[in-house]
Amino acid sequence: MNSSTPSTGVYANGNDSKKFKRDRPPCSPSRVLHLRKIPCDVTEAEIISLGLPFGRVTNLLMLKEKRQAFLEMASEEAAVTMVNYYTPITPHLRSQPVYIQYSNHRELKTDNLPNQARAQAALQAVSAVQSGSLALSGGPSNEGTVLPGQSPVLRIIIENLFYPVTLEVLHQIFSKFGTVLKIITFTKNNQFQALLQYADPVNAHYAKMALDGQNIYNACCTLRIDFSKLTSLNVKYNNDKSRDFTRLDLPTGDGQPSLEPAMAAAFGAPGIISSPYAGAAGFAPAIGFPQATGLSVPAVPGALGPLTITSSAVTGRMAIPGTSGIPGNSVLLVTNLNPDLITPHGLFILFGVYGDVHRVKIMFNKKENALVQMADANQAQLAMNHLSGQRLYGKVLRATLSKHQAVQLPREGQEDQGLTRDFSNSPLHRFKKPGSKNFQNIFPPSATLHLSNIPPSVTVDGLKNLFIEAGCSVKAFKFFQKDRKMALIQLGSVEEAIQALIELHNHDLGENHHLRVSFSKSTI
């Protein structure tokens, strides 16, 4: 809420709800989200649970008589990730669809409002869970919290396996909660099981909280999830039974595919998306989404639902719900760019945070649009999930899968103005080295940047001035205690940090040191 708005403004005028018309231009991103059509009997904890997988929830205002709520996230980037996730996949609470969009308000001030005690109590309970001091109220006592030394590896058992569940299906479900590094699938005691390793134990914790007990397909394929005693997985082969997403160089081994593509396609009918065969095999068709054909997971109160998996994932290819691009494609269409400031090199550096960019083409006749070709479809999905909806040079960037399979280089003599660049042999690729630690340090855009490769002669003021000269406002700075080659710098906004990363990654600091810049999950 703007500072000029009285603290009861959200409650009194409800001006967000009046503008929920189809022709209304979308609000610019805000960390405050407006939810409508919430069930009358929904609890505060259930509303908060919608935001939990995406970051910390800092405030809540329930307007039950209007069937609306306002949810404030700790950061704008968490809100953007949440909206991006729920745009193609309408969330459900108590089996009713709930609609989410950005609020006009920048923050939520509820200090002077009546009936806030329950909301604050729910927020405090969740905050205690997130800080690791107690288990989620209302959940089973073994739900646990993110304890020191907790494993980032989950053990997944799938009960009532009436339909095949592929490695790709698991990847698409679990990657909603963070970067999945490795998956191994196997059959033990006549049960289909999997081990899945996240980059961070926090991701594993949220995935377990949200998904344990959920059905992948209607009334079957139930997920039973526990933490594994293993802290890391050793994957030898990349095939349909095991995958190391950090090692694209692994052999496939001689294992036979666990499911022929034609068989998978036949089984793909009652999947996680609205079934094209209504009531196939006696199962009630799930709720359909206009953007994709596939099946929905029946919603569980307080959990993420419904999850949507595109039919192509069932047949072993990755795709994103709600896009018309080619599933499994590594080319992204990036739109709504600032044509005066964007360059192929800028897009290469930014998208290079989430994968190795091979080619970039800014459209000759429409310079606010560009094509970005990543090394593979997994990296393209990662970049799209993290960057779509972020602000860059004053505009909200949009990224979707392209219909193009590759970015074509201009023919010799063809006018291009340097708008198409081939970066396939660039020394700046972050993920070229198999098994690189960079795979474990992939985070959403944030106002705090991680700096590394700093030479001993560079001072705090020297680094601060570098960012100030790039047009940033520096809010905080600190060197790592154990390693002065690394530091954290907190800037005025996520947009500033994105622009600083584009401008200053690989900046020459002298002494043969080039600055490395990444988004950080930490704050100062």
XYZ file of C-alpha atoms in Angstrom:
524
model
C 0.000 0.000 0.000
C 1.340 3.426 -0.796
C 2.405 5.522 2.157
C -0.164 8.163 1.203
C -2.970 5.601 1.570
C -4.522 5.289 5.031
C -3.793 1.974 6.702
C -7.413 0.901 6.298
C -7.341 1.686 2.584
C -7.284 -1.887 1.355
C -10.201 -2.801 3.599
C -12.282 0.295 3.007
C -12.095 0.939 -0.696
C -11.265 -2.512 -2.121
C -10.316 -0.712 -5.314
C -8.432 -3.728 -6.661
C -11.621 -5.760 -6.895
C -13.520 -3.152 -8.903
C -10.898 -3.327 -11.635
C -10.975 -7.100 -12.100
C -12.362 -6.661 -15.586
C -11.029 -8.642 -18.513
C -9.974 -5.464 -20.329
C -8.010 -4.179 -17.365
C -4.285 -3.851 -18.134
C -2.244 -6.125 -15.845
C -0.802 -4.459 -12.738
C 2.938 -4.068 -12.580
C 4.530 -6.621 -10.248
C 4.052 -6.019 -6.534
C 4.879 -8.119 -3.489
C 1.211 -7.726 -2.462
C -1.117 -10.171 -4.221
C -4.898 -9.891 -4.518
C -6.870 -13.156 -4.262
C -10.548 -13.379 -5.154
C -13.292 -16.015 -5.065
C -11.805 -17.603 -1.936
C -14.145 -20.134 -0.265
C -16.200 -18.683 2.610
C -14.916 -21.282 5.082
C -11.231 -21.094 4.088
C -8.693 -20.662 6.899
C -5.823 -18.200 7.152
C -3.350 -21.104 7.056
C -4.787 -22.329 3.750
C -4.365 -18.893 2.129
C -0.806 -18.625 3.477
C -0.028 -22.125 2.143
C -0.511 -20.867 -1.429
C 2.480 -18.551 -0.996
C 4.701 -20.790 1.141
C 6.542 -22.684 -1.621
C 7.643 -19.403 -3.202
C 9.104 -17.594 -0.184
C 8.273 -15.970 3.133
C 4.731 -14.635 3.646
C 4.916 -11.394 5.657
C 1.285 -10.267 5.975
C -2.295 -11.304 5.271
C -5.647 -9.529 5.112
C -8.810 -11.642 4.798
C -12.043 -10.063 3.513
C -14.282 -13.103 3.913
C -17.557 -11.251 3.284
C -16.163 -10.176 -0.098
C -14.511 -13.588 -0.654
C -11.188 -11.812 -1.143
C -7.779 -11.745 0.499
C -4.507 -9.851 0.217
C -1.250 -11.749 0.683
C 2.056 -9.915 1.144
C 5.265 -11.754 0.235
C 8.674 -10.810 1.665
C 9.963 -9.863 -1.773
C 8.665 -8.860 -5.162
C 10.583 -11.690 -6.830
C 8.754 -14.267 -4.657
C 5.416 -12.726 -5.708
C 6.453 -12.776 -9.389
C 7.434 -16.461 -9.154
C 4.103 -17.233 -7.480
C 2.025 -15.387 -10.110
C 4.020 -17.005 -12.937
C 3.332 -20.438 -11.428
C -0.391 -19.901 -10.873
C -1.150 -18.107 -14.169
C -1.439 -21.273 -16.290
C -2.445 -23.433 -13.297
C -5.401 -22.008 -11.373
C -4.912 -22.904 -7.691
C -7.781 -24.539 -5.821
C -8.749 -24.263 -2.170
C -11.411 -26.666 -0.903
C -11.982 -27.739 -4.529
C -12.829 -24.171 -5.599
C -10.708 -22.163 -8.068
C -8.981 -19.091 -6.591
C -7.785 -16.218 -8.783
C -4.534 -14.364 -8.080
C -3.043 -11.180 -9.506
C -0.778 -8.342 -8.436
C -2.352 -5.721 -6.185
C -2.120 -1.978 -6.810
C -0.729 -1.734 -3.279
C 3.007 -1.936 -2.673
C 2.686 -3.109 0.941
C -0.022 -4.181 3.358
C -0.634 -2.127 6.497
C -3.020 -3.903 8.825
C -1.941 -2.572 12.253
C -5.161 -0.657 12.931
C -7.602 -3.101 11.396
C -10.066 -5.217 13.432
C -10.131 -9.036 13.438
C -6.444 -9.410 12.558
C -5.535 -11.624 15.523
C -6.134 -14.928 13.692
C -4.172 -13.810 10.619
C -1.231 -12.690 12.766
C -1.300 -15.944 14.751
C -1.239 -17.954 11.518
C 1.661 -15.851 10.197
C 3.612 -16.334 13.431
C 3.092 -20.114 13.264
C 4.357 -20.224 9.690
C 7.268 -17.955 10.556
C 8.227 -20.348 13.359
C 8.186 -23.232 10.882
C 10.343 -21.312 8.432
C 12.867 -20.447 11.129
C 12.895 -24.108 12.145
C 11.491 -23.795 15.676
C 8.299 -25.871 15.467
C 6.314 -28.175 13.218
C 3.460 -26.930 11.046
C 0.319 -26.698 13.122
C -2.386 -28.991 11.847
C 0.125 -31.205 10.058
C 1.308 -34.630 11.169
C 3.824 -34.468 13.987
C 6.516 -36.029 11.796
C 6.128 -33.224 9.246
C 9.346 -31.819 10.648
C 11.066 -28.537 9.947
C 14.201 -27.576 8.090
C 16.646 -28.877 10.665
C 20.409 -28.351 10.525
C 21.930 -31.091 8.406
C 18.587 -32.135 6.914
C 19.040 -33.910 3.585
C 18.192 -32.267 0.248
C 17.292 -35.788 -1.008
C 13.691 -37.036 -0.930
C 12.587 -40.678 -1.072
C 9.346 -40.923 -3.056
C 7.074 -43.967 -3.131
C 4.128 -43.987 -5.561
C 1.145 -46.023 -4.391
C -1.811 -47.148 -6.545
C 0.317 -47.021 -9.683
C -2.520 -47.456 -12.204
C -0.714 -45.342 -14.827
C 2.985 -45.015 -15.605
C 4.862 -42.172 -13.902
C 7.949 -41.138 -15.839
C 11.085 -39.387 -14.656
C 9.958 -36.316 -16.638
C 6.617 -36.237 -14.806
C 8.427 -36.247 -11.445
C 10.842 -33.566 -12.638
C 8.045 -31.275 -13.739
C 6.093 -31.646 -10.478
C 9.051 -31.271 -8.119
C 10.880 -28.511 -10.016
C 8.052 -26.135 -8.995
C 9.683 -26.076 -5.542
C 13.297 -25.458 -6.540
C 16.161 -26.630 -8.713
C 16.157 -30.423 -9.070
C 19.724 -31.681 -9.509
C 19.307 -35.468 -9.827
C 16.594 -38.155 -9.998
C 16.933 -41.955 -9.782
C 13.847 -44.180 -10.304
C 13.637 -47.887 -9.433
C 11.237 -50.645 -8.373
C 11.594 -52.109 -4.875
C 9.199 -54.482 -3.093
C 6.940 -54.248 -6.161
C 6.617 -50.470 -5.639
C 7.727 -47.716 -8.003
C 10.112 -45.465 -6.053
C 12.390 -42.523 -6.720
C 15.206 -40.615 -5.056
C 15.250 -36.922 -5.922
C 17.971 -34.431 -4.949
C 17.359 -30.681 -4.664
C 20.016 -27.977 -4.620
C 18.883 -26.966 -1.110
C 17.237 -28.825 1.838
C 14.697 -25.956 2.117
C 13.314 -26.885 -1.328
C 13.020 -30.519 -0.248
C 11.185 -29.431 2.917
C 8.577 -27.359 1.027
C 8.090 -30.039 -1.630
C 7.447 -32.661 1.052
C 5.012 -30.349 2.905
C 3.024 -29.563 -0.229
C 3.100 -32.874 -2.112
C 3.080 -35.690 0.458
C -0.243 -37.522 0.075
C -1.192 -35.819 -3.209
C -2.453 -37.856 -6.179
C -0.599 -37.325 -9.440
C -3.571 -38.612 -11.459
C -7.214 -38.624 -10.416
C -7.753 -41.076 -7.550
C -4.450 -42.888 -8.104
C -0.650 -42.617 -8.168
C -0.398 -41.226 -4.628
C 2.887 -39.619 -3.565
C 4.381 -40.781 -0.239
C 7.413 -38.642 0.549
C 10.132 -38.893 3.224
C 13.594 -37.448 3.660
C 16.311 -39.844 2.529
C 19.266 -40.787 4.727
C 21.436 -40.054 1.681
C 22.713 -36.493 1.363
C 23.779 -36.795 -2.289
C 22.970 -39.063 -5.241
C 25.511 -40.636 -7.554
C 24.047 -40.900 -11.063
C 26.033 -42.877 -13.618
C 23.708 -42.717 -16.626
C 21.329 -40.158 -18.132
C 18.340 -42.118 -19.414
C 14.667 -42.604 -18.599
C 15.463 -44.270 -15.231
C 18.055 -41.818 -13.881
C 19.137 -38.284 -14.710
C 21.805 -35.871 -13.478
C 20.690 -32.434 -14.674
C 24.143 -31.007 -13.842
C 25.965 -33.524 -16.093
C 24.750 -33.417 -19.666
C 27.826 -35.445 -20.702
C 26.857 -38.729 -18.998
C 26.327 -41.817 -21.190
C 22.861 -43.350 -21.538
C 24.074 -46.825 -20.523
C 22.581 -49.892 -22.113
C 19.415 -50.004 -20.024
C 16.285 -50.469 -22.103
C 13.706 -47.643 -21.976
C 11.249 -48.437 -19.189
C 8.343 -47.449 -21.418
C 8.041 -47.348 -25.188
C 6.956 -43.862 -26.423
C 3.845 -45.319 -28.085
C 2.899 -47.098 -24.840
C 3.504 -43.937 -22.830
C 1.289 -41.980 -25.220
C -1.464 -44.570 -24.808
C -1.186 -44.392 -21.035
C -0.956 -40.609 -21.133
C -4.736 -40.171 -21.344
C -5.755 -39.838 -17.693
C -2.700 -37.787 -16.771
C -2.174 -34.692 -14.704
C -3.983 -32.508 -17.193
C -7.637 -32.478 -18.250
C -8.146 -35.786 -19.998
C -8.923 -35.644 -23.726
C -10.764 -38.922 -23.108
C -13.440 -37.906 -20.615
C -13.734 -40.487 -17.874
C -11.102 -42.751 -19.383
C -10.768 -46.144 -17.659
C -13.671 -45.252 -15.393
C -11.949 -42.235 -13.829
C -13.825 -38.970 -13.584
C -12.266 -36.386 -15.907
C -10.287 -33.771 -14.053
C -10.940 -30.048 -14.287
C -9.753 -28.774 -17.645
C -7.467 -25.818 -18.281
C -8.010 -23.952 -21.541
C -4.290 -23.452 -22.011
C -3.233 -27.099 -21.972
C -4.631 -30.578 -22.341
C -3.880 -32.748 -19.360
C -4.934 -33.786 -15.847
C -5.168 -32.000 -12.527
C -4.250 -33.266 -9.107
C -7.286 -33.163 -6.817
C -6.711 -30.217 -4.503
C -5.930 -30.882 -0.870
C -6.788 -28.027 1.514
C -3.613 -26.188 2.412
C -1.545 -27.789 -0.331
C -0.489 -26.670 -3.787
C -3.101 -27.736 -6.243
C -3.887 -28.587 -8.797
C -0.515 -29.410 -10.313
C -0.568 -29.507 -14.066
C 1.645 -31.594 -16.285
C 1.508 -31.276 -20.026
C 0.739 -34.401 -22.003
C 4.179 -34.214 -23.601
C 5.805 -34.793 -20.200
C 3.914 -38.070 -19.924
C 5.481 -39.179 -23.211
C 8.914 -38.152 -22.029
C 9.305 -34.567 -23.220
C 9.323 -31.446 -21.091
C 6.826 -28.651 -21.740
C 5.239 -25.722 -19.970
C 1.481 -25.410 -19.409
C -0.142 -22.518 -21.194
C 2.365 -22.057 -24.003
C 1.977 -22.740 -27.678
C 5.677 -23.363 -28.239
C 7.235 -26.707 -29.056
C 7.612 -28.994 -26.011
C 11.219 -29.843 -25.275
C 12.369 -26.776 -27.172
C 15.497 -24.902 -26.068
C 14.560 -21.606 -27.796
C 12.733 -18.894 -25.847
C 10.717 -15.993 -27.219
C 11.387 -12.936 -25.048
C 8.960 -10.023 -25.447
C 8.266 -6.545 -24.033
C 11.951 -5.572 -23.967
C 13.160 -1.978 -23.984
C 14.362 -1.611 -27.607
C 16.559 1.393 -26.780
C 18.635 -0.353 -24.109
C 18.583 -4.098 -24.742
C 21.495 -5.770 -26.582
C 22.242 -9.379 -27.563
C 25.140 -9.359 -25.073
C 22.825 -8.137 -22.272
C 20.391 -11.003 -22.914
C 23.312 -13.441 -23.106
C 24.570 -12.377 -19.656
C 21.117 -12.356 -18.007
C 19.799 -15.648 -19.403
C 23.279 -17.106 -18.871
C 22.560 -17.108 -15.116
C 20.194 -20.057 -15.721
C 21.981 -21.958 -18.477
C 24.472 -21.670 -21.333
C 23.139 -19.322 -24.028
C 24.188 -20.393 -27.530
C 22.556 -17.733 -29.724
C 20.556 -14.508 -29.357
C 18.560 -12.706 -32.039
C 16.836 -9.364 -31.456
C 14.096 -9.013 -34.090
C 15.152 -6.617 -36.875
C 11.678 -5.106 -37.396
C 10.417 -5.430 -33.807
C 13.310 -4.781 -31.453
C 11.247 -5.295 -28.277
C 11.203 -9.028 -29.130
C 14.112 -11.468 -29.130
C 14.886 -15.181 -29.471
C 17.271 -16.768 -26.950
C 18.611 -20.265 -27.672
C 19.741 -22.182 -24.569
C 21.922 -25.317 -24.459
C 18.923 -27.558 -23.715
C 15.204 -27.575 -22.888
C 15.800 -27.921 -19.129
C 17.843 -24.699 -19.066
C 15.241 -22.926 -21.212
C 12.520 -23.880 -18.726
C 14.653 -22.741 -15.785
C 15.358 -19.352 -17.404
C 11.701 -18.873 -18.309
C 10.489 -19.731 -14.796
C 12.914 -17.307 -13.152
C 12.932 -14.365 -15.571
C 9.413 -14.051 -16.988
C 7.657 -11.230 -15.122
C 10.870 -9.491 -13.982
C 11.418 -5.791 -14.688
C 14.285 -4.844 -16.983
C 14.989 -1.274 -18.126
C 11.545 -0.125 -16.987
C 9.528 -2.870 -18.719
C 8.143 -6.218 -17.509
C 9.937 -8.925 -19.493
C 7.917 -11.923 -20.746
C 9.463 -15.251 -21.757
C 7.702 -18.200 -23.401
C 8.755 -21.235 -25.434
C 9.329 -20.299 -29.057
C 7.944 -22.112 -32.070
C 11.449 -21.961 -33.572
C 13.740 -24.958 -32.981
C 16.921 -22.910 -33.422
C 18.104 -19.335 -33.943
C 19.295 -18.882 -37.533
C 22.417 -16.801 -38.138
C 22.090 -14.139 -40.882
C 23.245 -15.098 -44.340
C 26.412 -13.481 -45.615
C 25.697 -9.950 -46.827
C 22.301 -9.847 -45.077
C 21.704 -6.633 -43.111
C 21.458 -7.428 -39.401
C 22.867 -4.401 -37.474
C 24.627 -6.829 -35.119
C 21.277 -7.985 -33.703
C 22.094 -11.718 -34.043
C 25.018 -13.128 -32.072
C 26.469 -16.614 -31.736
C 27.754 -17.238 -28.184
C 28.173 -21.023 -28.476
C 31.951 -20.828 -27.902
C 31.861 -18.057 -25.277
C 34.284 -18.449 -22.339
C 31.571 -16.909 -20.114
C 29.312 -19.989 -20.021
C 28.651 -20.818 -16.350
C 27.602 -24.466 -16.850
C 30.110 -25.709 -19.412
C 32.015 -27.769 -16.832
C 30.136 -31.019 -16.039
C 29.052 -31.194 -12.394
C 29.917 -27.509 -11.831
C 28.971 -26.040 -8.436
C 27.113 -23.343 -10.371
C 24.253 -25.841 -10.830
C 23.689 -25.680 -7.067
C 23.701 -21.880 -6.954
C 20.775 -21.055 -9.220
C 18.435 -18.587 -7.508
C 15.627 -16.259 -8.611
C 16.528 -12.625 -9.313
C 16.967 -10.773 -6.015
C 18.100 -7.334 -4.845
C 21.149 -8.959 -3.197
C 23.985 -10.006 -5.503
C 26.791 -12.487 -4.804
C 30.171 -11.190 -5.996
C 33.240 -13.398 -6.418
C 36.754 -13.451 -7.894
C 37.586 -10.146 -6.136
C 41.349 -9.381 -6.024
C 42.908 -8.467 -2.630
C 43.608 -4.854 -3.635
C 39.922 -3.955 -4.227
C 38.290 -2.122 -1.303
C 34.690 -1.916 -0.069
C 34.437 1.647 -1.389
C 35.939 0.607 -4.713
C 33.250 -2.019 -5.242
C 30.442 0.212 -3.951
C 31.504 2.992 -6.330
C 31.540 0.539 -9.238
C 27.830 -0.169 -8.645
C 26.966 3.487 -7.938
C 28.581 4.496 -11.248
C 26.403 1.862 -12.936
C 23.352 3.773 -11.633
C 22.580 1.627 -8.565
C 21.781 2.641 -5.008
C 23.826 0.510 -2.594
C 21.896 -0.384 0.571
C 24.400 -2.748 2.211
C 27.697 -4.519 1.541
C 29.789 -7.160 3.273
C 32.796 -9.319 2.477
C 32.647 -13.020 3.372
C 34.536 -13.507 6.651
C 36.336 -16.668 5.574
C 36.985 -15.663 1.960
C 37.578 -12.048 1.017
C 37.395 -12.988 -2.668
C 33.593 -13.051 -2.208
C 31.043 -10.488 -1.042
C 27.319 -9.684 -0.920
C 25.948 -6.358 -2.102
C 22.335 -5.293 -1.581
C 20.887 -2.816 -4.092
C 17.750 -0.680 -4.091
C 15.540 -3.082 -6.063
C 15.496 -6.366 -7.979
C 15.414 -4.403 -11.251
C 18.603 -2.529 -10.250
C 20.280 -5.836 -9.410
C 19.307 -7.386 -12.775
C 20.712 -4.381 -14.641
C 23.876 -4.358 -12.496
C 24.450 -8.054 -13.199
C 24.128 -7.440 -16.949
C 26.554 -4.505 -16.833
C 29.140 -5.710 -14.316
C 29.402 -9.501 -14.670
C 32.900 -10.160 -16.070
C 33.969 -6.545 -15.327
C 37.782 -6.260 -15.310
C 38.941 -5.465 -11.751
C 42.638 -5.556 -12.658
C 45.308 -8.081 -11.611
C 43.810 -10.488 -14.168
C 40.588 -10.756 -12.120
C 37.164 -10.473 -13.742
C 34.212 -9.924 -11.391
C 31.649 -12.737 -11.253
C 28.102 -11.653 -10.374
C 25.162 -13.927 -9.428
C 21.821 -13.551 -7.666
C 21.991 -14.478 -3.987
C 19.457 -16.293 -1.799
C 20.887 -14.468 1.233
C 20.214 -10.964 2.501
C 22.584 -8.734 4.433
